[in-house]
Tab-separated table of C-alpha atoms in Angstrom:
chain	number	residue	atom	x	y	z
A	1	MET	CA	12.884	-0.757	-12.658
A	2	ASN	CA	9.672	0.891	-13.728
A	3	LYS	CA	9.659	4.673	-14.003
A	4	LEU	CA	6.553	6.822	-14.484
A	5	LYS	CA	6.506	10.612	-14.715
A	6	GLY	CA	3.883	12.741	-13.016
A	7	HIS	CA	3.033	15.792	-10.946
A	8	ILE	CA	2.135	15.874	-7.255
A	9	SER	CA	-1.561	16.669	-6.845
A	10	SER	CA	-1.738	16.439	-3.043
A	11	VAL	CA	0.349	15.817	0.064
A	12	VAL	CA	-1.080	14.848	3.460
A	13	SER	CA	1.444	14.637	6.301
A	14	HIS	CA	1.331	13.364	9.858
A	15	GLY	CA	4.547	13.308	11.867
A	16	ASN	CA	7.324	12.296	9.484
A	17	LEU	CA	5.037	10.385	7.093
A	18	SER	CA	3.402	11.844	4.013
A	19	ARG	CA	0.848	10.339	1.642
A	20	VAL	CA	1.608	11.763	-1.790
A	21	VAL	CA	-0.882	11.564	-4.666
A	22	VAL	CA	0.736	11.866	-8.088
A	23	SER	CA	-1.175	12.475	-11.322
A	24	VAL	CA	0.464	10.249	-13.909
A	25	SER	CA	-2.097	10.862	-16.636
A	26	GLU	CA	-5.516	12.432	-17.011
A	27	ASN	CA	-7.164	9.219	-15.787
A	28	LEU	CA	-4.555	7.837	-13.378
A	29	ASP	CA	-3.446	8.981	-9.936
A	30	LEU	CA	-0.980	6.844	-7.979
A	31	GLN	CA	-0.127	7.152	-4.286
A	32	ALA	CA	3.088	6.727	-2.374
A	33	VAL	CA	3.995	6.970	1.288
A	34	VAL	CA	7.304	8.685	1.995
A	35	ILE	CA	9.193	9.170	5.237
A	36	ASP	CA	9.498	12.917	4.823
A	37	LYS	CA	7.329	16.032	4.819
A	38	PRO	CA	7.024	19.245	2.802
A	39	GLY	CA	9.079	21.265	5.285
A	40	THR	CA	12.104	18.973	4.973
A	41	ALA	CA	11.843	17.835	1.342
A	42	ASP	CA	11.708	20.586	-1.279
A	43	TYR	CA	10.048	18.369	-3.907
A	44	LEU	CA	6.978	17.571	-1.731
A	45	ASN	CA	4.788	20.379	-3.050
A	46	GLU	CA	1.623	20.303	-5.121
A	47	GLY	CA	2.502	20.717	-8.795
A	48	SER	CA	6.076	19.438	-8.454
A	49	ALA	CA	7.248	17.081	-11.197
A	50	VAL	CA	8.333	13.696	-9.838
A	51	ASN	CA	9.260	10.238	-11.079
A	52	LEU	CA	7.555	7.208	-9.557
A	53	ILE	CA	10.019	4.311	-9.420
A	54	PHE	CA	9.126	0.741	-8.471
A	55	LYS	CA	10.557	-2.725	-9.003
A	56	GLU	CA	9.061	-5.124	-11.515
A	57	THR	CA	8.680	-7.636	-8.691
A	58	GLU	CA	6.302	-5.259	-6.865
A	59	VAL	CA	3.702	-5.359	-9.635
A	60	ILE	CA	0.825	-7.730	-8.792
A	61	LEU	CA	-1.173	-8.820	-11.837
A	62	CYS	CA	-4.942	-9.422	-11.661
A	63	GLN	CA	-7.340	-10.208	-14.471
A	64	ALA	CA	-9.977	-7.493	-14.741
A	65	GLY	CA	-13.198	-8.707	-13.092
A	66	SER	CA	-11.541	-11.899	-11.871
A	67	PRO	CA	-10.127	-12.993	-8.507
A	68	LEU	CA	-7.134	-14.485	-10.347
A	69	MET	CA	-3.810	-12.763	-9.741
A	70	SER	CA	-0.097	-13.337	-10.117
A	71	VAL	CA	0.624	-13.836	-6.414
A	72	ALA	CA	0.805	-17.447	-5.254
A	73	ASN	CA	0.833	-16.767	-1.504
A	74	ARG	CA	-2.806	-16.286	-0.487
A	75	ILE	CA	-4.200	-16.630	3.020
A	76	SER	CA	-7.886	-16.363	3.915
A	77	GLY	CA	-8.798	-14.888	7.264
A	78	VAL	CA	-11.117	-12.641	9.246
A	79	VAL	CA	-10.330	-9.088	10.347
A	80	SER	CA	-9.873	-9.092	14.119
A	81	GLN	CA	-8.848	-5.462	14.582
A	82	VAL	CA	-8.391	-2.228	12.623
A	83	GLN	CA	-6.296	0.597	14.078
A	84	GLU	CA	-6.741	3.618	11.813
A	85	GLY	CA	-4.068	6.282	11.568
A	86	LYS	CA	-4.075	9.477	9.532
A	87	ILE	CA	-1.819	8.029	6.805
A	88	LEU	CA	-1.429	4.316	7.548
A	89	SER	CA	-3.614	1.801	9.346
A	90	ARG	CA	-2.837	-1.527	10.995
A	91	ILE	CA	-5.110	-4.462	10.248
A	92	ASP	CA	-4.888	-7.680	12.264
A	93	VAL	CA	-6.268	-10.761	10.535
A	94	GLN	CA	-6.973	-14.113	12.201
A	95	TRP	CA	-6.464	-17.209	10.083
A	96	ASP	CA	-6.330	-20.959	10.835
A	97	GLY	CA	-2.653	-20.722	11.820
A	98	GLY	CA	-2.776	-17.613	14.011
A	99	SER	CA	-2.681	-13.901	13.284
A	100	ILE	CA	-1.092	-11.766	10.577
A	101	SER	CA	-0.766	-7.982	10.731
A	102	ALA	CA	-0.738	-5.677	7.745
A	103	ILE	CA	-0.020	-1.970	7.357
A	104	ALA	CA	-1.960	-0.294	4.579
A	105	ASP	CA	-3.016	3.109	3.313
A	106	THR	CA	-5.852	4.417	5.510
A	107	LYS	CA	-7.810	5.706	2.510
A	108	ALA	CA	-7.685	2.249	0.912
A	109	ILE	CA	-8.857	0.655	4.174
A	110	GLU	CA	-11.742	3.134	4.377
A	111	ALA	CA	-12.675	2.474	0.724
A	112	MET	CA	-12.798	-1.271	1.482
A	113	SER	CA	-14.966	-0.607	4.576
A	114	LEU	CA	-12.731	-2.945	6.561
A	115	GLU	CA	-13.926	-3.637	10.084
A	116	LYS	CA	-13.827	-6.449	12.612
A	117	GLY	CA	-15.458	-9.649	11.326
A	118	ILE	CA	-14.946	-9.020	7.577
A	119	ASP	CA	-13.588	-11.965	5.544
A	120	LEU	CA	-10.355	-11.049	3.799
A	121	LEU	CA	-7.850	-12.556	1.396
A	122	MET	CA	-4.234	-11.621	2.106
A	123	VAL	CA	-1.679	-11.862	-0.714
A	124	ILE	CA	2.047	-11.857	-0.062
A	125	PRO	CA	4.492	-11.686	-2.993
A	126	PHE	CA	7.049	-14.475	-2.817
A	127	ASN	CA	9.932	-12.015	-3.083
A	128	GLN	CA	8.771	-10.279	0.119
A	129	ILE	CA	9.140	-13.374	2.323
A	130	MET	CA	12.416	-13.989	4.121
A	131	LEU	CA	13.517	-17.304	5.623
A	132	GLN	CA	15.190	-17.765	9.011
A	133	PRO	CA	16.401	-21.023	10.547
A	134	ALA	CA	13.928	-22.162	13.232
């Protein structure tokens, strides 16, 4: 497990979801989505010290300035629909084999200017795919 220490710099909540921005260093803020809110979780306050914990298998490696990355599962497609929420957004992507849906941070979707008709590359870590007999 990876463990980084930081302090909460902002919390935005909607329903039971909260987007939490954590300052890890002077030049690095990381975000997490938690199923909780400040009124029900004492630690969800600006300035609170927190640990960010994530599995080694959740780290996707990309070469700076290069489209190369450490995820083998890549699917090209075209955005067919974007449903923006306050915290999370749903993006539907059409590809040669059908449609794939993704849930992502709304701020990240806005920063990418994702809208219908945009070409997109989806990456899916191999450890996030389950198999089921057909």
